[in-house]
Amino acid sequence: MSSFDVAIIGSGPGGYVAAIRSAQLGFKTAIIEKYPTLGGTCLNVGCIPSKALLDSSHHYHDAIHHFKEHGIDLPGEVKINLEQMISRKQAVVDQTCSGVKFLMDKNKITVFEGVGSFKDATHINILKNDGATETIEAKYVIIATGSKPSSLPFIEIDKERIITSTEALKLKEVPKHLVIIGGGVIGLELGQVYLRLGAQVSVVEFLDRILPGMDGAQSKEMTKVLKKQGMKFYTGHKVKSVSRKADEVLIQADDSKGNTVDFKADYCLVAVGRKPYTEGLNLQAAGVKVSERGQVEVNAHLQTNISNIYAIGDVVKGAMLAHKAEEEGVFVAETLAGQKPHIDYNLIPGVVYTWPEVASVGKTEEQLKEAGVAYKSGQFPMRALGRSRASMDTDGFVKILSDANTDEVLGVHMVGARVADLIAEAVTAMEFRASAEDISRMSHAHPTYAEAVKEAALAATENRALHV
Ligand code: FAD
Ligand code: NAI
């Protein structure tokens, strides 16, 4: 029987990063993945393919709506080749996944292809795709089995017309009318892809605003901007049935007054969140506890109730984000090596890759109000930047919330061009506990979108933004 210091179940961003860091620290490391390609949800059916389609559809949208104004006349009609768009996306995915295999080989990590399940706390059975089984021994085990799409109890996902994000990444036609249940991150990102490609897109959201976890100002701005782009929103609507007749899907929801609203669509994307995935792991054999929400229970060291078994990423509590999973992978490997790593969960940024992009870190205004924290707010509109006017990306703002007494930055919330990248400045500043004044006194290159960060910091410090 092969024996390892560390065995990791699941090769998503949590698992494969944990494997690399474990190997770097001198552990004999194995990773077990049930699918033939490594990289998990993020690389195969999540972050990477969705961004590839967002980029392709953005080019198409620009060609139709913005090229003329830029003085670029196209010789003929601009058409979509969806098959090519999907196959380019797949090529990006394949290349990225094989990059993970390369990293496993480079770091001398043993890769097992098959379903991993606990025999006991230190032995894992691997059921391979050809039906053979192998058992390995491991001193430490890291559970990194990720998550799967959630649904509603009365919805039957048929994967053809009533679909999750996984199917929405490989449709064979552009929907005529795509109804999306859930105005969260997946709903807006994939909704924008198909909106740009010509679909009518209706988002049905249970709560009273889209992106409910983000700052209220971001929800408001994105509602305005996406409505302008043609997306339709039905907030405060409770979906009560979804049924399919031939190629048509009927969705029924109750609005806030209790009236039934009918939607007819050719595709319905269910995007109401994701749930931790532990099926097939046989956790009972190892005695690992799972919470009522299905998450593997862990302490502050990401250790389960069984001392040699740890868990990371989407399968445990916290934000379901690739970079959070990666941080946790490094954290556990370093903990096992006797180091004292640290993760500041307050400083894990959240990004929505629509255009304009949406990015956040720290506390929202709603959270500060609820906690009774005295704060100052400085906001600067993107339309006041020369850079934004040059690229015609004038929607959005940067908003900085700082402590009313100490001026420490408590939260930064942005909507605009390339804010997915700009948020890194806010994370750095907050990691070093910068004040709004610190940011306002740093030179920001002109003309850049980043100038909005400086201006918002000026506005938060003494209400003295320069360009509004
Ligand atoms: P996963 O990536 O889910 O990987 C778990 C792996 O474990 C899978 O490969 C699975 O097959 C394997 N596995 C499960 N059980 C077993 C078993 N018993 N034996 C062997 N293998 C097993 N996050 C971002 O930060 N940015 C984004 O832009 C972003 N975009 C997204 C877009 C979409 C459409 C979706 C669905 C998600 C997106 N996410 C994004 C979320 C991100 O994909 C997840 O947070 C991330 O993948 C979690 O990583 P993980 O390692 O915990 O689990
Ligand atoms: P989400 O939690 O972002 O959004 C789900 C939405 O559905 C919420 O607005 C919620 O209020 C709504 N909802 C819940 N029940 C409903 C109901 N019965 N009827 C109508 N609406 C309902 O989850 P989503 O978009 O499915 O994404 C899953 C996970 O994947 C998220 O945790 C997210 O972090 C991650 N992800 C991250 C991305 C990124 O970082 N850019 C991109 C895509 C996904």
mmCIF file of C-alpha atoms in Angstrom, residues 110-354:
data_model
loop_
_atom_site.group_PDB
_atom_site.id
_atom_site.type_symbol
_atom_site.label_atom_id
_atom_site.label_comp_id
_atom_site.label_asym_id
_atom_site.label_seq_id
_atom_site.Cartn_x
_atom_site.Cartn_y
_atom_site.Cartn_z
ATOM 1 C CA THR A 110 1.150 11.658 -6.977
ATOM 2 C CA VAL A 111 -2.174 12.099 -8.784
ATOM 3 C CA PHE A 112 -4.877 9.436 -8.379
ATOM 4 C CA GLU A 113 -7.866 9.525 -10.702
ATOM 5 C CA GLY A 114 -10.964 8.161 -8.965
ATOM 6 C CA VAL A 115 -13.487 8.762 -6.202
ATOM 7 C CA GLY A 116 -11.831 9.019 -2.808
ATOM 8 C CA SER A 117 -13.704 7.723 0.249
ATOM 9 C CA PHE A 118 -12.606 7.200 3.824
ATOM 10 C CA LYS A 119 -11.925 3.631 4.982
ATOM 11 C CA ASP A 120 -10.948 5.107 8.327
ATOM 12 C CA ALA A 121 -9.205 8.276 9.476
ATOM 13 C CA THR A 122 -5.860 7.387 7.911
ATOM 14 C CA HIS A 123 -6.848 5.213 4.942
ATOM 15 C CA ILE A 124 -8.577 6.263 1.752
ATOM 16 C CA ASN A 125 -10.133 3.955 -0.793
ATOM 17 C CA ILE A 126 -9.887 5.158 -4.365
ATOM 18 C CA LEU A 127 -12.521 3.813 -6.748
ATOM 19 C CA LYS A 128 -11.002 4.259 -10.167
ATOM 20 C CA ASN A 129 -12.974 4.906 -13.308
ATOM 21 C CA ASP A 130 -12.201 1.407 -14.642
ATOM 22 C CA GLY A 131 -13.793 -0.134 -11.535
ATOM 23 C CA ALA A 132 -10.496 -1.037 -9.825
ATOM 24 C CA THR A 133 -9.931 0.040 -6.203
ATOM 25 C CA GLU A 134 -6.746 1.072 -4.471
ATOM 26 C CA THR A 135 -6.246 1.988 -0.841
ATOM 27 C CA ILE A 136 -3.641 4.488 0.294
ATOM 28 C CA GLU A 137 -2.481 5.485 3.728
ATOM 29 C CA ALA A 138 -2.008 9.100 4.836
ATOM 30 C CA LYS A 139 -0.831 10.724 8.049
ATOM 31 C CA TYR A 140 -2.895 13.834 7.268
ATOM 32 C CA VAL A 141 -5.941 14.156 4.994
ATOM 33 C CA ILE A 142 -7.275 17.412 3.540
ATOM 34 C CA ILE A 143 -10.888 17.350 2.329
ATOM 35 C CA ALA A 144 -11.211 19.763 -0.609
ATOM 36 C CA THR A 145 -14.260 18.366 -2.384
ATOM 37 C CA GLY A 146 -15.855 21.733 -3.145
ATOM 38 C CA SER A 147 -19.474 22.360 -3.995
ATOM 39 C CA LYS A 148 -22.273 21.650 -6.484
ATOM 40 C CA PRO A 149 -25.132 23.888 -7.674
ATOM 41 C CA SER A 150 -28.114 24.196 -5.314
ATOM 42 C CA SER A 151 -31.660 24.128 -6.561
ATOM 43 C CA LEU A 152 -35.133 24.600 -5.126
ATOM 44 C CA PRO A 153 -37.018 21.522 -3.883
ATOM 45 C CA PHE A 154 -39.713 21.720 -6.584
ATOM 46 C CA ILE A 155 -37.355 22.214 -9.527
ATOM 47 C CA GLU A 156 -36.183 19.315 -11.630
ATOM 48 C CA ILE A 157 -32.952 20.297 -13.354
ATOM 49 C CA ASP A 158 -33.172 18.483 -16.719
ATOM 50 C CA LYS A 159 -29.811 19.884 -17.912
ATOM 51 C CA GLU A 160 -31.381 20.731 -21.289
ATOM 52 C CA ARG A 161 -33.822 23.586 -20.759
ATOM 53 C CA ILE A 162 -33.835 23.862 -16.975
ATOM 54 C CA ILE A 163 -30.152 24.231 -16.346
ATOM 55 C CA THR A 164 -27.395 25.188 -13.924
ATOM 56 C CA SER A 165 -24.255 27.212 -14.649
ATOM 57 C CA THR A 166 -22.500 24.033 -15.844
ATOM 58 C CA GLU A 167 -24.878 23.630 -18.824
ATOM 59 C CA ALA A 168 -25.106 27.394 -19.406
ATOM 60 C CA LEU A 169 -21.385 27.344 -20.227
ATOM 61 C CA LYS A 170 -21.937 25.080 -23.221
ATOM 62 C CA LEU A 171 -25.283 25.908 -24.810
ATOM 63 C CA LYS A 172 -25.641 25.079 -28.483
ATOM 64 C CA GLU A 173 -27.822 28.079 -29.277
ATOM 65 C CA VAL A 174 -28.428 31.551 -27.946
ATOM 66 C CA PRO A 175 -31.670 31.454 -25.947
ATOM 67 C CA LYS A 176 -34.512 33.630 -27.161
ATOM 68 C CA HIS A 177 -35.637 34.253 -23.606
ATOM 69 C CA LEU A 178 -33.451 33.179 -20.716
ATOM 70 C CA VAL A 179 -35.099 33.372 -17.302
ATOM 71 C CA ILE A 180 -32.590 33.298 -14.481
ATOM 72 C CA ILE A 181 -33.673 32.395 -10.970
ATOM 73 C CA GLY A 182 -31.277 34.229 -8.641
ATOM 74 C CA GLY A 183 -29.771 37.694 -9.060
ATOM 75 C CA GLY A 184 -26.424 36.772 -7.529
ATOM 76 C CA VAL A 185 -22.993 36.441 -9.074
ATOM 77 C CA ILE A 186 -23.718 33.591 -11.516
ATOM 78 C CA GLY A 187 -27.047 35.105 -12.558
ATOM 79 C CA LEU A 188 -25.485 38.439 -13.491
ATOM 80 C CA GLU A 189 -22.294 37.105 -15.112
ATOM 81 C CA LEU A 190 -23.945 34.451 -17.285
ATOM 82 C CA GLY A 191 -26.988 36.650 -17.775
ATOM 83 C CA GLN A 192 -24.770 39.324 -19.259
ATOM 84 C CA VAL A 193 -23.064 36.813 -21.568
ATOM 85 C CA TYR A 194 -26.374 35.808 -23.182
ATOM 86 C CA LEU A 195 -27.801 39.330 -23.072
ATOM 87 C CA ARG A 196 -24.848 40.499 -25.165
ATOM 88 C CA LEU A 197 -25.330 37.607 -27.567
ATOM 89 C CA GLY A 198 -28.912 38.709 -28.205
ATOM 90 C CA ALA A 199 -31.095 36.844 -25.682
ATOM 91 C CA GLN A 200 -33.856 38.502 -23.749
ATOM 92 C CA VAL A 201 -32.774 38.028 -20.127
ATOM 93 C CA SER A 202 -35.102 38.193 -17.116
ATOM 94 C CA VAL A 203 -33.697 37.824 -13.609
ATOM 95 C CA VAL A 204 -36.119 36.703 -10.901
ATOM 96 C CA GLU A 205 -34.722 37.427 -7.450
ATOM 97 C CA PHE A 206 -36.313 36.504 -4.143
ATOM 98 C CA LEU A 207 -34.854 39.404 -2.129
ATOM 99 C CA ASP A 208 -35.536 43.097 -2.740
ATOM 100 C CA ARG A 209 -32.240 43.704 -4.572
ATOM 101 C CA ILE A 210 -29.722 41.971 -6.800
ATOM 102 C CA LEU A 211 -26.255 41.147 -5.380
ATOM 103 C CA PRO A 212 -27.782 41.119 -1.908
ATOM 104 C CA GLY A 213 -24.494 40.395 -0.124
ATOM 105 C CA MET A 214 -22.721 43.442 -1.549
ATOM 106 C CA ASP A 215 -22.928 47.126 -0.627
ATOM 107 C CA GLY A 216 -26.358 48.603 -1.381
ATOM 108 C CA ALA A 217 -24.821 51.278 -3.617
ATOM 109 C CA GLN A 218 -23.373 48.549 -5.850
ATOM 110 C CA SER A 219 -26.745 46.780 -6.156
ATOM 111 C CA LYS A 220 -28.376 50.080 -7.089
ATOM 112 C CA GLU A 221 -25.757 51.014 -9.680
ATOM 113 C CA MET A 222 -25.723 47.550 -11.266
ATOM 114 C CA THR A 223 -29.520 47.489 -11.456
ATOM 115 C CA LYS A 224 -29.422 50.832 -13.275
ATOM 116 C CA VAL A 225 -26.575 49.881 -15.617
ATOM 117 C CA LEU A 226 -27.814 46.382 -16.479
ATOM 118 C CA LYS A 227 -31.363 47.678 -17.047
ATOM 119 C CA LYS A 228 -29.885 50.207 -19.464
ATOM 120 C CA GLN A 229 -28.181 47.283 -21.230
ATOM 121 C CA GLY A 230 -31.567 45.536 -21.531
ATOM 122 C CA MET A 231 -31.645 43.072 -18.631
ATOM 123 C CA LYS A 232 -34.995 42.824 -16.855
ATOM 124 C CA PHE A 233 -35.241 42.452 -13.101
ATOM 125 C CA TYR A 234 -38.052 41.029 -10.997
ATOM 126 C CA THR A 235 -36.853 41.500 -7.413
ATOM 127 C CA GLY A 236 -39.000 40.503 -4.455
ATOM 128 C CA HIS A 237 -40.379 37.603 -6.509
ATOM 129 C CA LYS A 238 -40.696 34.149 -4.977
ATOM 130 C CA VAL A 239 -40.546 31.413 -7.597
ATOM 131 C CA LYS A 240 -43.081 28.708 -6.827
ATOM 132 C CA SER A 241 -43.004 26.431 -9.852
ATOM 133 C CA VAL A 242 -40.874 25.627 -12.867
ATOM 134 C CA SER A 243 -42.203 23.229 -15.478
ATOM 135 C CA ARG A 244 -41.270 22.233 -18.985
ATOM 136 C CA LYS A 245 -43.537 21.531 -21.956
ATOM 137 C CA ALA A 246 -41.584 20.481 -25.062
ATOM 138 C CA ASP A 247 -39.096 23.306 -25.659
ATOM 139 C CA GLU A 248 -40.832 25.800 -23.425
ATOM 140 C CA VAL A 249 -40.262 26.415 -19.726
ATOM 141 C CA LEU A 250 -42.962 28.011 -17.607
ATOM 142 C CA ILE A 251 -41.846 29.759 -14.453
ATOM 143 C CA GLN A 252 -44.364 31.006 -11.910
ATOM 144 C CA ALA A 253 -43.508 33.393 -9.116
ATOM 145 C CA ASP A 254 -45.361 35.406 -6.484
ATOM 146 C CA ASP A 255 -44.551 39.110 -6.451
ATOM 147 C CA SER A 256 -44.326 41.084 -3.200
ATOM 148 C CA LYS A 257 -48.102 41.702 -3.253
ATOM 149 C CA GLY A 258 -48.837 37.993 -3.623
ATOM 150 C CA ASN A 259 -49.852 38.196 -7.305
ATOM 151 C CA THR A 260 -48.772 35.318 -9.531
ATOM 152 C CA VAL A 261 -46.448 36.311 -12.345
ATOM 153 C CA ASP A 262 -45.872 33.925 -15.278
ATOM 154 C CA PHE A 263 -42.671 33.793 -17.314
ATOM 155 C CA LYS A 264 -42.310 31.800 -20.518
ATOM 156 C CA ALA A 265 -38.786 31.009 -21.600
ATOM 157 C CA ASP A 266 -36.872 28.612 -23.809
ATOM 158 C CA TYR A 267 -34.187 28.224 -21.108
ATOM 159 C CA CYS A 268 -34.289 28.662 -17.331
ATOM 160 C CA LEU A 269 -31.000 29.010 -15.458
ATOM 161 C CA VAL A 270 -31.226 28.147 -11.776
ATOM 162 C CA ALA A 271 -28.575 30.167 -9.926
ATOM 163 C CA VAL A 272 -29.662 30.228 -6.298
ATOM 164 C CA GLY A 273 -26.315 29.376 -4.721
ATOM 165 C CA ARG A 274 -24.140 26.316 -4.281
ATOM 166 C CA LYS A 275 -24.004 23.598 -1.647
ATOM 167 C CA PRO A 276 -21.017 21.805 -0.119
ATOM 168 C CA TYR A 277 -20.236 18.469 -1.751
ATOM 169 C CA THR A 278 -19.447 15.492 0.475
ATOM 170 C CA GLU A 279 -21.322 12.697 -1.297
ATOM 171 C CA GLY A 280 -19.354 9.491 -1.653
ATOM 172 C CA LEU A 281 -16.673 10.549 0.863
ATOM 173 C CA ASN A 282 -17.950 8.123 3.502
ATOM 174 C CA LEU A 283 -17.169 10.661 6.219
ATOM 175 C CA GLN A 284 -18.824 8.440 8.854
ATOM 176 C CA ALA A 285 -16.036 5.867 8.484
ATOM 177 C CA ALA A 286 -13.568 8.482 9.689
ATOM 178 C CA GLY A 287 -16.007 10.040 12.173
ATOM 179 C CA VAL A 288 -15.866 13.517 10.553
ATOM 180 C CA LYS A 289 -18.751 15.804 11.551
ATOM 181 C CA VAL A 290 -20.874 17.755 9.081
ATOM 182 C CA SER A 291 -23.010 20.785 10.021
ATOM 183 C CA GLU A 292 -26.749 21.119 9.415
ATOM 184 C CA ARG A 293 -25.915 23.061 6.237
ATOM 185 C CA GLY A 294 -23.869 20.138 4.930
ATOM 186 C CA GLN A 295 -20.502 21.844 5.503
ATOM 187 C CA VAL A 296 -17.603 19.886 6.956
ATOM 188 C CA GLU A 297 -17.198 21.367 10.436
ATOM 189 C CA VAL A 298 -13.783 22.879 11.135
ATOM 190 C CA ASN A 299 -12.162 24.908 13.921
ATOM 191 C CA ALA A 300 -10.079 28.074 13.459
ATOM 192 C CA HIS A 301 -7.190 25.925 12.185
ATOM 193 C CA LEU A 302 -9.464 24.332 9.539
ATOM 194 C CA GLN A 303 -9.126 21.081 11.458
ATOM 195 C CA THR A 304 -12.143 18.770 11.678
ATOM 196 C CA ASN A 305 -13.187 16.991 14.861
ATOM 197 C CA ILE A 306 -10.740 14.225 13.830
ATOM 198 C CA SER A 307 -7.302 15.638 14.563
ATOM 199 C CA ASN A 308 -5.426 14.475 11.422
ATOM 200 C CA ILE A 309 -8.206 15.502 9.009
ATOM 201 C CA TYR A 310 -8.561 19.080 7.743
ATOM 202 C CA ALA A 311 -11.027 20.664 5.282
ATOM 203 C CA ILE A 312 -10.837 23.735 3.039
ATOM 204 C CA GLY A 313 -12.641 25.710 0.344
ATOM 205 C CA ASP A 314 -16.294 25.508 -0.667
ATOM 206 C CA VAL A 315 -16.900 22.416 1.466
ATOM 207 C CA VAL A 316 -16.400 24.444 4.677
ATOM 208 C CA LYS A 317 -18.005 27.673 5.938
ATOM 209 C CA GLY A 318 -17.242 31.063 4.418
ATOM 210 C CA ALA A 319 -17.287 32.655 0.975
ATOM 211 C CA MET A 320 -17.367 30.202 -1.918
ATOM 212 C CA LEU A 321 -14.479 31.749 -3.818
ATOM 213 C CA ALA A 322 -11.444 30.275 -5.531
ATOM 214 C CA HIS A 323 -8.951 32.627 -3.863
ATOM 215 C CA LYS A 324 -10.441 31.881 -0.412
ATOM 216 C CA ALA A 325 -9.989 28.150 -1.118
ATOM 217 C CA GLU A 326 -6.383 28.790 -2.229
ATOM 218 C CA GLU A 327 -5.549 30.757 0.931
ATOM 219 C CA GLU A 328 -6.967 27.922 3.008
ATOM 220 C CA GLY A 329 -4.944 25.334 1.079
ATOM 221 C CA VAL A 330 -1.723 27.196 1.896
ATOM 222 C CA PHE A 331 -2.886 27.765 5.475
ATOM 223 C CA VAL A 332 -3.413 24.049 6.189
ATOM 224 C CA ALA A 333 -0.155 22.931 4.548
ATOM 225 C CA GLU A 334 1.783 25.492 6.600
ATOM 226 C CA THR A 335 -0.080 24.533 9.780
ATOM 227 C CA LEU A 336 0.884 20.887 9.217
ATOM 228 C CA ALA A 337 4.503 22.014 8.838
ATOM 229 C CA GLY A 338 4.361 23.653 12.258
ATOM 230 C CA GLN A 339 4.105 27.213 10.973
ATOM 231 C CA LYS A 340 1.651 29.818 12.265
ATOM 232 C CA PRO A 341 -0.156 31.091 9.152
ATOM 233 C CA HIS A 342 -3.002 33.608 9.241
ATOM 234 C CA ILE A 343 -5.984 34.432 7.038
ATOM 235 C CA ASP A 344 -7.935 37.667 7.461
ATOM 236 C CA TYR A 345 -11.362 36.615 6.173
ATOM 237 C CA ASN A 346 -12.510 40.239 6.282
ATOM 238 C CA LEU A 347 -10.002 40.985 3.531
ATOM 239 C CA ILE A 348 -11.024 38.331 0.994
ATOM 240 C CA PRO A 349 -12.251 40.452 -1.919
ATOM 241 C CA GLY A 350 -15.427 39.656 -3.832
ATOM 242 C CA VAL A 351 -15.668 40.388 -7.545
ATOM 243 C CA VAL A 352 -18.402 40.136 -10.182
ATOM 244 C CA TYR A 353 -16.899 40.037 -13.681
ATOM 245 C CA THR A 354 -19.722 41.762 -15.524
#
